[in-house]
mmCIF file of C-alpha atoms in Angstrom:
data_model
loop_
_atom_site.group_PDB
_atom_site.id
_atom_site.type_symbol
_atom_site.label_atom_id
_atom_site.label_comp_id
_atom_site.label_asym_id
_atom_site.label_seq_id
_atom_site.Cartn_x
_atom_site.Cartn_y
_atom_site.Cartn_z
ATOM 1 C CA MET N 375 -0.234 -0.374 0.293
ATOM 2 C CA THR N 376 1.818 3.234 -0.927
ATOM 3 C CA ASN N 377 0.640 6.683 -0.956
ATOM 4 C CA LYS N 378 -2.945 5.879 -1.053
ATOM 5 C CA LYS N 379 -5.178 9.047 -0.401
ATOM 6 C CA ILE N 380 -7.564 8.702 3.147
ATOM 7 C CA LEU N 381 -11.179 10.121 3.362
ATOM 8 C CA GLY N 382 -11.995 10.735 6.676
ATOM 9 C CA ILE N 383 -15.750 10.737 7.586
ATOM 10 C CA GLY N 384 -16.929 12.597 10.886
ATOM 11 C CA SER N 385 -18.623 15.393 12.737
ATOM 12 C CA ALA N 386 -17.315 18.770 11.742
ATOM 13 C CA LEU N 387 -17.198 20.853 14.734
ATOM 14 C CA VAL N 388 -15.255 23.559 15.410
ATOM 15 C CA ASP N 389 -13.589 23.618 19.285
ATOM 16 C CA ILE N 390 -13.883 26.048 21.962
ATOM 17 C CA MET N 391 -10.831 25.714 23.787
ATOM 18 C CA THR N 392 -10.591 26.970 27.929
ATOM 19 C CA GLN N 393 -8.611 26.209 30.231
ATOM 20 C CA ILE N 394 -10.538 26.342 33.114
ATOM 21 C CA PRO N 395 -8.132 26.740 36.788
ATOM 22 C CA ASP N 396 -10.845 24.667 38.754
ATOM 23 C CA GLU N 397 -12.394 21.236 38.874
ATOM 24 C CA ASN N 398 -15.146 21.909 40.221
ATOM 25 C CA ILE N 399 -16.077 24.076 37.008
ATOM 26 C CA LEU N 400 -16.498 20.632 35.627
ATOM 27 C CA LYS N 401 -18.821 19.100 38.539
ATOM 28 C CA GLU N 402 -20.717 22.991 38.567
ATOM 29 C CA LEU N 403 -21.453 22.132 34.602
ATOM 30 C CA ASN N 404 -22.256 18.992 35.250
ATOM 31 C CA LEU N 405 -19.470 17.507 32.521
ATOM 32 C CA PRO N 406 -17.347 14.236 34.095
ATOM 33 C CA LYS N 407 -13.569 14.545 33.940
ATOM 34 C CA GLY N 408 -12.131 13.335 30.467
ATOM 35 C CA SER N 409 -15.850 12.527 29.096
ATOM 36 C CA MET N 410 -17.564 13.837 26.117
ATOM 37 C CA THR N 411 -20.778 14.595 27.107
ATOM 38 C CA TYR N 412 -23.096 15.573 24.252
ATOM 39 C CA VAL N 413 -25.535 19.112 24.817
ATOM 40 C CA ASP N 414 -28.249 20.897 22.928
ATOM 41 C CA ALA N 415 -27.558 24.428 21.585
ATOM 42 C CA GLN N 416 -28.845 26.039 24.312
ATOM 43 C CA THR N 417 -26.622 24.388 26.891
ATOM 44 C CA SER N 418 -23.858 24.732 24.589
ATOM 45 C CA VAL N 419 -24.573 28.622 24.614
ATOM 46 C CA GLU N 420 -24.576 28.483 28.698
ATOM 47 C CA ILE N 421 -21.831 27.059 29.363
ATOM 48 C CA GLY N 422 -19.857 29.839 26.889
ATOM 49 C CA LYS N 423 -21.560 32.566 28.912
ATOM 50 C CA LYS N 424 -20.536 31.116 32.064
ATOM 51 C CA LEU N 425 -16.655 30.400 30.844
ATOM 52 C CA ALA N 426 -16.590 33.689 28.823
ATOM 53 C CA TYR N 427 -14.439 35.455 31.774
ATOM 54 C CA LEU N 428 -11.592 32.483 31.381
ATOM 55 C CA GLY N 429 -11.220 33.568 27.252
ATOM 56 C CA ASN N 430 -11.003 30.663 24.847
ATOM 57 C CA GLN N 431 -9.465 29.867 21.531
ATOM 58 C CA MET N 432 -11.377 28.349 18.443
ATOM 59 C CA ALA N 433 -9.981 26.287 16.084
ATOM 60 C CA SER N 434 -11.610 23.154 13.331
ATOM 61 C CA GLY N 435 -11.837 20.383 15.136
ATOM 62 C CA GLY N 436 -13.970 17.071 15.304
ATOM 63 C CA SER N 437 -11.770 13.698 15.993
ATOM 64 C CA ALA N 438 -11.371 12.575 12.105
ATOM 65 C CA ALA N 439 -10.956 16.326 10.642
ATOM 66 C CA ASN N 440 -8.101 16.418 13.267
ATOM 67 C CA THR N 441 -6.634 13.455 12.422
ATOM 68 C CA MET N 442 -7.140 14.149 8.176
ATOM 69 C CA SER N 443 -5.515 17.484 9.312
ATOM 70 C CA GLY N 444 -2.687 15.664 10.456
ATOM 71 C CA LEU N 445 -2.298 13.381 7.453
ATOM 72 C CA ALA N 446 -2.357 16.632 5.013
ATOM 73 C CA GLN N 447 0.626 17.639 7.150
ATOM 74 C CA LEU N 448 2.580 14.676 6.482
ATOM 75 C CA GLY N 449 2.479 15.014 2.977
ATOM 76 C CA ILE N 450 -1.075 12.301 2.350
ATOM 77 C CA GLU N 451 -4.006 12.908 0.543
ATOM 78 C CA ALA N 452 -6.330 13.713 2.584
ATOM 79 C CA GLY N 453 -10.277 14.531 2.398
ATOM 80 C CA PHE N 454 -13.409 15.055 4.858
ATOM 81 C CA LEU N 455 -16.667 14.196 4.835
ATOM 82 C CA SER N 456 -19.028 15.773 7.016
ATOM 83 C CA LYS N 457 -22.064 18.562 6.743
ATOM 84 C CA ILE N 458 -22.382 21.867 8.229
ATOM 85 C CA GLY N 459 -24.373 24.978 8.582
ATOM 86 C CA GLU N 460 -24.422 27.771 6.195
ATOM 87 C CA ASP N 461 -22.837 30.210 9.008
ATOM 88 C CA GLU N 462 -19.853 32.090 10.372
ATOM 89 C CA VAL N 463 -18.977 28.734 12.141
ATOM 90 C CA GLY N 464 -19.205 26.547 9.443
ATOM 91 C CA ARG N 465 -17.628 28.948 6.898
ATOM 92 C CA PHE N 466 -14.498 28.889 9.949
ATOM 93 C CA PHE N 467 -14.231 25.433 9.793
ATOM 94 C CA GLU N 468 -14.244 24.923 5.807
ATOM 95 C CA LYS N 469 -11.279 27.702 5.623
ATOM 96 C CA GLN N 470 -9.228 25.788 8.573
ATOM 97 C CA MET N 471 -9.553 22.550 6.731
ATOM 98 C CA THR N 472 -8.166 24.166 3.257
ATOM 99 C CA GLU N 473 -5.757 26.059 5.028
ATOM 100 C CA THR N 474 -4.324 22.761 5.938
ATOM 101 C CA HIS N 475 -4.293 21.401 2.356
ATOM 102 C CA VAL N 476 -7.334 18.771 3.560
ATOM 103 C CA ASN N 477 -9.826 18.474 0.497
ATOM 104 C CA PRO N 478 -13.110 19.463 2.751
ATOM 105 C CA GLN N 479 -16.232 17.655 1.000
ATOM 106 C CA MET N 480 -19.191 19.414 2.971
ATOM 107 C CA LEU N 481 -22.934 18.838 2.599
ATOM 108 C CA LYS N 482 -24.867 21.901 3.263
ATOM 109 C CA SER N 483 -27.587 22.272 6.214
ATOM 110 C CA ALA N 484 -29.748 24.983 8.077
ATOM 111 C CA THR N 485 -29.485 23.935 11.180
ATOM 112 C CA PRO N 486 -26.374 25.749 12.651
ATOM 113 C CA SER N 487 -22.895 24.128 12.488
ATOM 114 C CA GLY N 488 -21.549 22.124 15.399
ATOM 115 C CA ARG N 489 -19.200 22.995 17.734
ATOM 116 C CA VAL N 490 -17.478 21.842 21.207
ATOM 117 C CA GLN N 491 -16.818 23.113 24.757
ATOM 118 C CA ALA N 492 -12.858 22.034 25.599
ATOM 119 C CA LEU N 493 -12.472 22.482 29.006
ATOM 120 C CA VAL N 494 -8.811 21.783 29.997
ATOM 121 C CA THR N 495 -8.096 21.189 32.860
ATOM 122 C CA ALA N 496 -4.453 21.762 34.721
ATOM 123 C CA ASP N 497 -3.161 18.243 34.093
ATOM 124 C CA GLY N 498 -4.181 18.641 30.332
ATOM 125 C CA GLU N 499 -6.808 15.762 30.497
ATOM 126 C CA ARG N 500 -9.839 17.816 28.393
ATOM 127 C CA THR N 501 -13.701 17.110 28.938
ATOM 128 C CA PHE N 502 -15.989 17.857 25.657
ATOM 129 C CA ALA N 503 -19.773 19.600 25.325
ATOM 130 C CA THR N 504 -20.491 18.871 22.137
ATOM 131 C CA CYS N 505 -23.287 20.330 20.037
ATOM 132 C CA LEU N 506 -23.493 18.093 17.032
ATOM 133 C CA GLY N 507 -26.133 20.955 15.075
ATOM 134 C CA ALA N 508 -25.490 20.158 11.622
ATOM 135 C CA ALA N 509 -23.024 17.745 11.897
ATOM 136 C CA ALA N 510 -25.882 15.210 12.825
ATOM 137 C CA GLU N 511 -27.716 15.835 9.941
ATOM 138 C CA MET N 512 -25.865 13.625 7.803
ATOM 139 C CA CYS N 513 -28.165 10.716 6.932
ATOM 140 C CA ALA N 514 -28.032 7.521 4.983
ATOM 141 C CA ASP N 515 -29.566 9.551 1.756
ATOM 142 C CA ASP N 516 -26.285 11.683 1.555
ATOM 143 C CA ILE N 517 -24.137 8.844 1.332
ATOM 144 C CA ARG N 518 -23.947 8.250 -2.581
ATOM 145 C CA PRO N 519 -21.137 5.832 -4.316
ATOM 146 C CA GLU N 520 -19.447 8.860 -5.952
ATOM 147 C CA LEU N 521 -18.186 10.414 -2.867
ATOM 148 C CA PHE N 522 -15.478 7.525 -2.127
ATOM 149 C CA GLU N 523 -14.305 7.634 -5.813
ATOM 150 C CA GLY N 524 -10.757 8.173 -5.838
ATOM 151 C CA TRP N 525 -9.972 7.243 -2.042
ATOM 152 C CA ASP N 526 -8.454 3.928 -0.869
ATOM 153 C CA VAL N 527 -9.150 4.311 2.840
ATOM 154 C CA LEU N 528 -12.483 5.484 4.864
ATOM 155 C CA TYR N 529 -11.125 6.882 8.068
ATOM 156 C CA VAL N 530 -14.028 6.951 10.111
ATOM 157 C CA GLU N 531 -14.408 8.660 13.752
ATOM 158 C CA GLY N 532 -16.009 6.220 16.475
ATOM 159 C CA TYR N 533 -18.361 9.392 17.475
ATOM 160 C CA LEU N 534 -20.374 8.479 14.241
ATOM 161 C CA VAL N 535 -22.039 5.291 16.081
ATOM 162 C CA ALA N 536 -24.743 7.863 17.199
ATOM 163 C CA ASN N 537 -26.131 8.124 13.465
ATOM 164 C CA PRO N 538 -25.693 4.246 12.581
ATOM 165 C CA THR N 539 -28.177 4.096 9.594
ATOM 166 C CA MET N 540 -26.203 6.828 7.721
ATOM 167 C CA LEU N 541 -22.884 4.947 9.319
ATOM 168 C CA ASP N 542 -23.730 1.374 8.231
ATOM 169 C CA LYS N 543 -24.813 2.940 4.484
ATOM 170 C CA ALA N 544 -20.979 4.648 4.600
ATOM 171 C CA VAL N 545 -18.702 1.498 5.258
ATOM 172 C CA LYS N 546 -20.626 -0.980 2.830
ATOM 173 C CA THR N 547 -20.603 1.827 0.468
ATOM 174 C CA ALA N 548 -16.925 2.381 0.465
ATOM 175 C CA LYS N 549 -16.738 -1.781 0.885
ATOM 176 C CA ALA N 550 -18.414 -2.170 -2.356
ATOM 177 C CA ALA N 551 -16.252 1.057 -3.834
ATOM 178 C CA GLY N 552 -12.864 -1.107 -2.964
ATOM 179 C CA LEU N 553 -11.843 1.018 -0.143
ATOM 180 C CA LYS N 554 -9.765 -0.003 3.295
ATOM 181 C CA ILE N 555 -12.192 1.112 6.461
ATOM 182 C CA ALA N 556 -10.159 2.235 9.634
ATOM 183 C CA ILE N 557 -12.335 3.252 12.792
ATOM 184 C CA ASP N 558 -11.117 5.154 15.856
ATOM 185 C CA MET N 559 -13.261 3.921 18.720
ATOM 186 C CA ALA N 560 -13.672 8.048 20.028
ATOM 187 C CA SER N 561 -14.403 7.713 23.443
ATOM 188 C CA TYR N 562 -14.995 5.110 26.097
ATOM 189 C CA ASN N 563 -18.242 6.102 26.900
ATOM 190 C CA VAL N 564 -19.356 6.161 23.728
ATOM 191 C CA VAL N 565 -17.925 2.449 23.262
ATOM 192 C CA GLU N 566 -19.893 1.837 26.641
ATOM 193 C CA GLU N 567 -23.359 2.947 24.753
ATOM 194 C CA SER N 568 -22.835 1.392 21.633
ATOM 195 C CA ARG N 569 -20.611 -1.978 22.492
ATOM 196 C CA ASP N 570 -22.512 -4.265 20.379
ATOM 197 C CA TYR N 571 -22.648 -1.968 17.309
ATOM 198 C CA PHE N 572 -18.950 -1.404 17.647
ATOM 199 C CA MET N 573 -18.452 -5.266 18.052
ATOM 200 C CA GLN N 574 -20.313 -5.923 14.795
ATOM 201 C CA LEU N 575 -18.873 -3.145 12.469
ATOM 202 C CA ILE N 576 -15.304 -4.669 13.883
ATOM 203 C CA GLU N 577 -15.941 -8.181 12.725
ATOM 204 C CA ASN N 578 -18.073 -7.180 9.228
ATOM 205 C CA TYR N 579 -15.938 -4.085 7.860
ATOM 206 C CA VAL N 580 -13.181 -2.974 9.648
ATOM 207 C CA ASP N 581 -9.841 -3.479 8.719
ATOM 208 C CA TYR N 582 -7.713 -0.857 11.126
ATOM 209 C CA VAL N 583 -9.014 -0.386 14.463
ATOM 210 C CA PHE N 584 -7.773 1.919 16.943
ATOM 211 C CA ALA N 585 -8.497 2.112 20.457
ATOM 212 C CA ASN N 586 -7.187 3.232 24.267
ATOM 213 C CA GLU N 587 -7.385 1.047 26.643
ATOM 214 C CA GLN N 588 -10.368 2.364 28.288
ATOM 215 C CA GLU N 589 -11.668 2.217 25.271
ATOM 216 C CA ALA N 590 -10.454 -1.360 24.541
ATOM 217 C CA PHE N 591 -11.707 -2.571 28.174
ATOM 218 C CA ALA N 592 -15.387 -1.116 27.595
ATOM 219 C CA LEU N 593 -15.157 -3.094 24.597
ATOM 220 C CA THR N 594 -14.284 -6.188 25.003
ATOM 221 C CA GLY N 595 -13.687 -6.290 29.146
ATOM 222 C CA MET N 596 -10.424 -7.297 28.642
ATOM 223 C CA GLU N 597 -6.855 -5.326 29.621
ATOM 224 C CA SER N 598 -5.110 -4.339 26.933
ATOM 225 C CA LEU N 599 -3.005 -7.078 25.515
ATOM 226 C CA GLN N 600 -5.785 -9.676 25.559
ATOM 227 C CA ALA N 601 -8.058 -6.832 23.847
ATOM 228 C CA LEU N 602 -5.063 -6.221 21.857
ATOM 229 C CA ASP N 603 -5.069 -10.116 20.422
ATOM 230 C CA PHE N 604 -9.388 -10.251 20.477
ATOM 231 C CA LEU N 605 -9.726 -6.585 18.443
ATOM 232 C CA ALA N 606 -6.455 -8.376 15.568
ATOM 233 C CA SER N 607 -8.284 -11.553 15.336
ATOM 234 C CA HIS N 608 -11.242 -10.000 14.104
ATOM 235 C CA CYS N 609 -9.490 -7.076 11.731
ATOM 236 C CA GLU N 610 -6.118 -6.495 10.021
ATOM 237 C CA ILE N 611 -4.338 -4.406 12.024
ATOM 238 C CA ALA N 612 -5.351 -3.508 16.279
ATOM 239 C CA VAL N 613 -3.717 -0.764 17.982
ATOM 240 C CA VAL N 614 -4.313 -0.214 21.846
ATOM 241 C CA LYS N 615 -2.681 2.653 23.275
ATOM 242 C CA VAL N 616 -1.648 2.784 26.795
ATOM 243 C CA GLY N 617 -1.025 6.357 27.888
ATOM 244 C CA ALA N 618 2.113 7.043 29.335
ATOM 245 C CA LYS N 619 3.560 3.041 28.416
ATOM 246 C CA GLY N 620 3.171 3.886 24.969
ATOM 247 C CA ALA N 621 0.971 1.540 22.487
ATOM 248 C CA TYR N 622 0.826 -2.228 21.380
ATOM 249 C CA VAL N 623 0.100 -3.129 17.617
ATOM 250 C CA LYS N 624 -0.582 -5.989 16.341
ATOM 251 C CA ARG N 625 -1.141 -7.315 12.761
ATOM 252 C CA GLY N 626 -1.425 -11.478 12.395
ATOM 253 C CA ASN N 627 1.003 -12.770 14.756
ATOM 254 C CA GLU N 628 3.048 -9.758 14.450
ATOM 255 C CA MET N 629 2.968 -7.927 17.406
ATOM 256 C CA VAL N 630 5.134 -4.629 18.467
ATOM 257 C CA THR N 631 5.487 -2.622 20.923
ATOM 258 C CA ILE N 632 5.820 1.358 20.616
ATOM 259 C CA PRO N 633 7.735 3.146 23.748
ATOM 260 C CA PRO N 634 5.919 6.603 24.477
ATOM 261 C CA MET N 635 7.980 9.782 23.477
ATOM 262 C CA LYS N 636 8.818 12.004 26.119
ATOM 263 C CA ALA N 637 6.665 15.418 26.600
ATOM 264 C CA ASN N 638 5.912 18.274 28.052
ATOM 265 C CA VAL N 639 2.225 18.187 29.032
ATOM 266 C CA ILE N 640 -0.123 21.078 27.963
ATOM 267 C CA ASP N 641 -3.251 19.491 26.709
ATOM 268 C CA THR N 642 -4.248 16.249 25.771
ATOM 269 C CA ASN N 643 -6.638 17.351 23.457
ATOM 270 C CA GLY N 644 -6.069 15.367 19.993
ATOM 271 C CA ALA N 645 -3.027 12.888 20.799
ATOM 272 C CA GLY N 646 -5.548 10.176 19.907
ATOM 273 C CA ASP N 647 -6.162 11.711 16.706
ATOM 274 C CA MET N 648 -2.820 12.893 15.790
ATOM 275 C CA TRP N 649 -1.604 9.691 16.608
ATOM 276 C CA ALA N 650 -4.238 7.910 14.417
ATOM 277 C CA ALA N 651 -2.546 10.584 11.573
ATOM 278 C CA GLY N 652 1.333 9.658 12.349
ATOM 279 C CA PHE N 653 0.237 5.740 11.958
ATOM 280 C CA MET N 654 -1.939 5.800 8.797
ATOM 281 C CA ALA N 655 0.608 7.920 7.296
ATOM 282 C CA GLY N 656 2.890 5.394 7.850
ATOM 283 C CA LEU N 657 0.470 2.567 6.894
ATOM 284 C CA VAL N 658 0.091 4.350 3.598
ATOM 285 C CA LYS N 659 3.596 5.077 2.524
ATOM 286 C CA GLY N 660 4.206 1.197 3.036
ATOM 287 C CA GLU N 661 6.356 1.426 6.639
ATOM 288 C CA ASN N 662 6.717 -1.613 8.624
ATOM 289 C CA LEU N 663 4.263 -1.694 11.946
ATOM 290 C CA ALA N 664 7.187 -0.330 14.320
ATOM 291 C CA LYS N 665 7.997 2.670 12.102
ATOM 292 C CA CYS N 666 4.239 3.559 11.329
ATOM 293 C CA GLY N 667 4.019 3.597 15.557
ATOM 294 C CA GLN N 668 7.036 5.492 16.111
ATOM 295 C CA MET N 669 5.503 7.722 14.024
ATOM 296 C CA GLY N 670 2.407 8.069 15.788
ATOM 297 C CA ALA N 671 4.222 8.937 18.571
ATOM 298 C CA ILE N 672 6.323 11.667 17.577
ATOM 299 C CA VAL N 673 2.953 13.199 16.133
ATOM 300 C CA ALA N 674 0.992 12.409 19.267
ATOM 301 C CA ALA N 675 4.121 13.936 21.943
ATOM 302 C CA ASN N 676 4.074 16.779 19.717
ATOM 303 C CA VAL N 677 0.685 18.183 19.896
ATOM 304 C CA ILE N 678 -0.280 17.239 23.704
ATOM 305 C CA GLU N 679 2.840 20.323 24.225
ATOM 306 C CA VAL N 680 0.627 22.779 22.816
ATOM 307 C CA LEU N 681 -2.929 24.262 23.375
ATOM 308 C CA GLY N 682 -5.301 22.596 20.773
ATOM 309 C CA THR N 683 -4.966 20.407 17.890
ATOM 310 C CA LYS N 684 -3.246 22.715 15.630
ATOM 311 C CA MET N 685 0.287 23.004 15.571
ATOM 312 C CA ASN N 686 2.496 26.059 13.273
ATOM 313 C CA ASP N 687 4.884 25.367 10.850
ATOM 314 C CA GLU N 688 7.975 25.387 13.138
ATOM 315 C CA ARG N 689 6.416 22.497 15.100
ATOM 316 C CA TRP N 690 5.450 20.315 12.339
ATOM 317 C CA GLY N 691 9.197 20.909 11.108
ATOM 318 C CA LYS N 692 10.421 19.341 14.095
ATOM 319 C CA ILE N 693 8.286 16.048 13.108
ATOM 320 C CA HIS N 694 9.055 15.722 9.617
ATOM 321 C CA GLU N 695 13.128 16.223 11.121
ATOM 322 C CA ALA N 696 12.025 13.459 13.715
ATOM 323 C CA ILE N 697 10.077 11.079 11.361
ATOM 324 C CA ALA N 698 13.262 11.162 9.173
ATOM 325 C CA SER N 699 16.090 10.246 11.425
ATOM 326 C CA LEU N 700 13.880 7.412 12.552
#
C-alpha cells in the first residue's frame, strides 16, 4: 500500500477551548472529567457564557477532521466528509480545513454548525461538551457511491455510532467501492453505550482499529494485551494505546510495542487523533508496523505540548525531522 488517499468521515466541529483553573467548574456544569457529553444548542451557549471570563481559542476540530489535518501535514492526500451550517462557524471550519491542505467535502444544512466546548484542566486532561448541530444531520441519503471514488481508505471516527443508519451506509458503500475501513473508537463512554454495534462493525467491515486502553476495555472487558489479541483476530491491524506506557500494535501474529515519547504535557486534546495520523501516514507509505507506531508517537508527543490540535510550521518541521531520523 503506497501513497494511498484517505477520506475521513465524522462530525465537522469547531472547538472552543478554555483552560479552567478549577475542576469544580466541571462539577458545576455536570460534566464528568475526561468525558465527552452531548449537549443541546442552548446548553452549549450557556456553558460558553459561564466560561467567557476565562477567554478561549477557536479551532476546527472533530476527531476525524483532526486526523485528516495531521495526515495532510505529513504529505498524505486527505479529504473530509461532513455536514455544516451556512454560518460563520461552518465557514470558519471549511477555511481551516483548506488551510491545512485537506479537501473538505462539505454537505450544507440550515441548522447551525456543530461546536464543542473543550475544557482543559491544569493536568492537561480535556472534557468535552459537544453540540453536533448540522453534523448530526448527515444521513444515509447523503451517502452516495461517487463520494468514495478515487479514495483508498475511509477513516471513521467512532462518535458516528450515534448515527448508525448513516454509518452503515457509509461503510457498506465504501467497502463496495474497494476502500479499506479504519475506525478510531472515540471515547470510552461512547463505546459503553454502543458496544454491540461497535462489535458488529469491527467483525464485518473494519480493517484497522484504534483504541486506548479504556475504550478497549469498554468493548472487550479485557486488559490491554488480551484486548489487542481479540481485536487483531477480527481485523487486519489493531492498535491499543496505553497512555504513558506507549502503544501495542498487532497484525496477524506480528506484535510490536511502541515506546512513548517524552513530552511536556499542556493539553491532551488531539493526542489520539494525531497518533492515528502518524500511524496511517506510515501505513499508506508502506512502512513497517514499528515505524508506523513511532511516527504516531512523534506526532502525538508534539500535539500535547500545545493548546488545542493545531501546530505551527516550526513544530511540523520538527516532526518531519524526527520522522526522517527514524
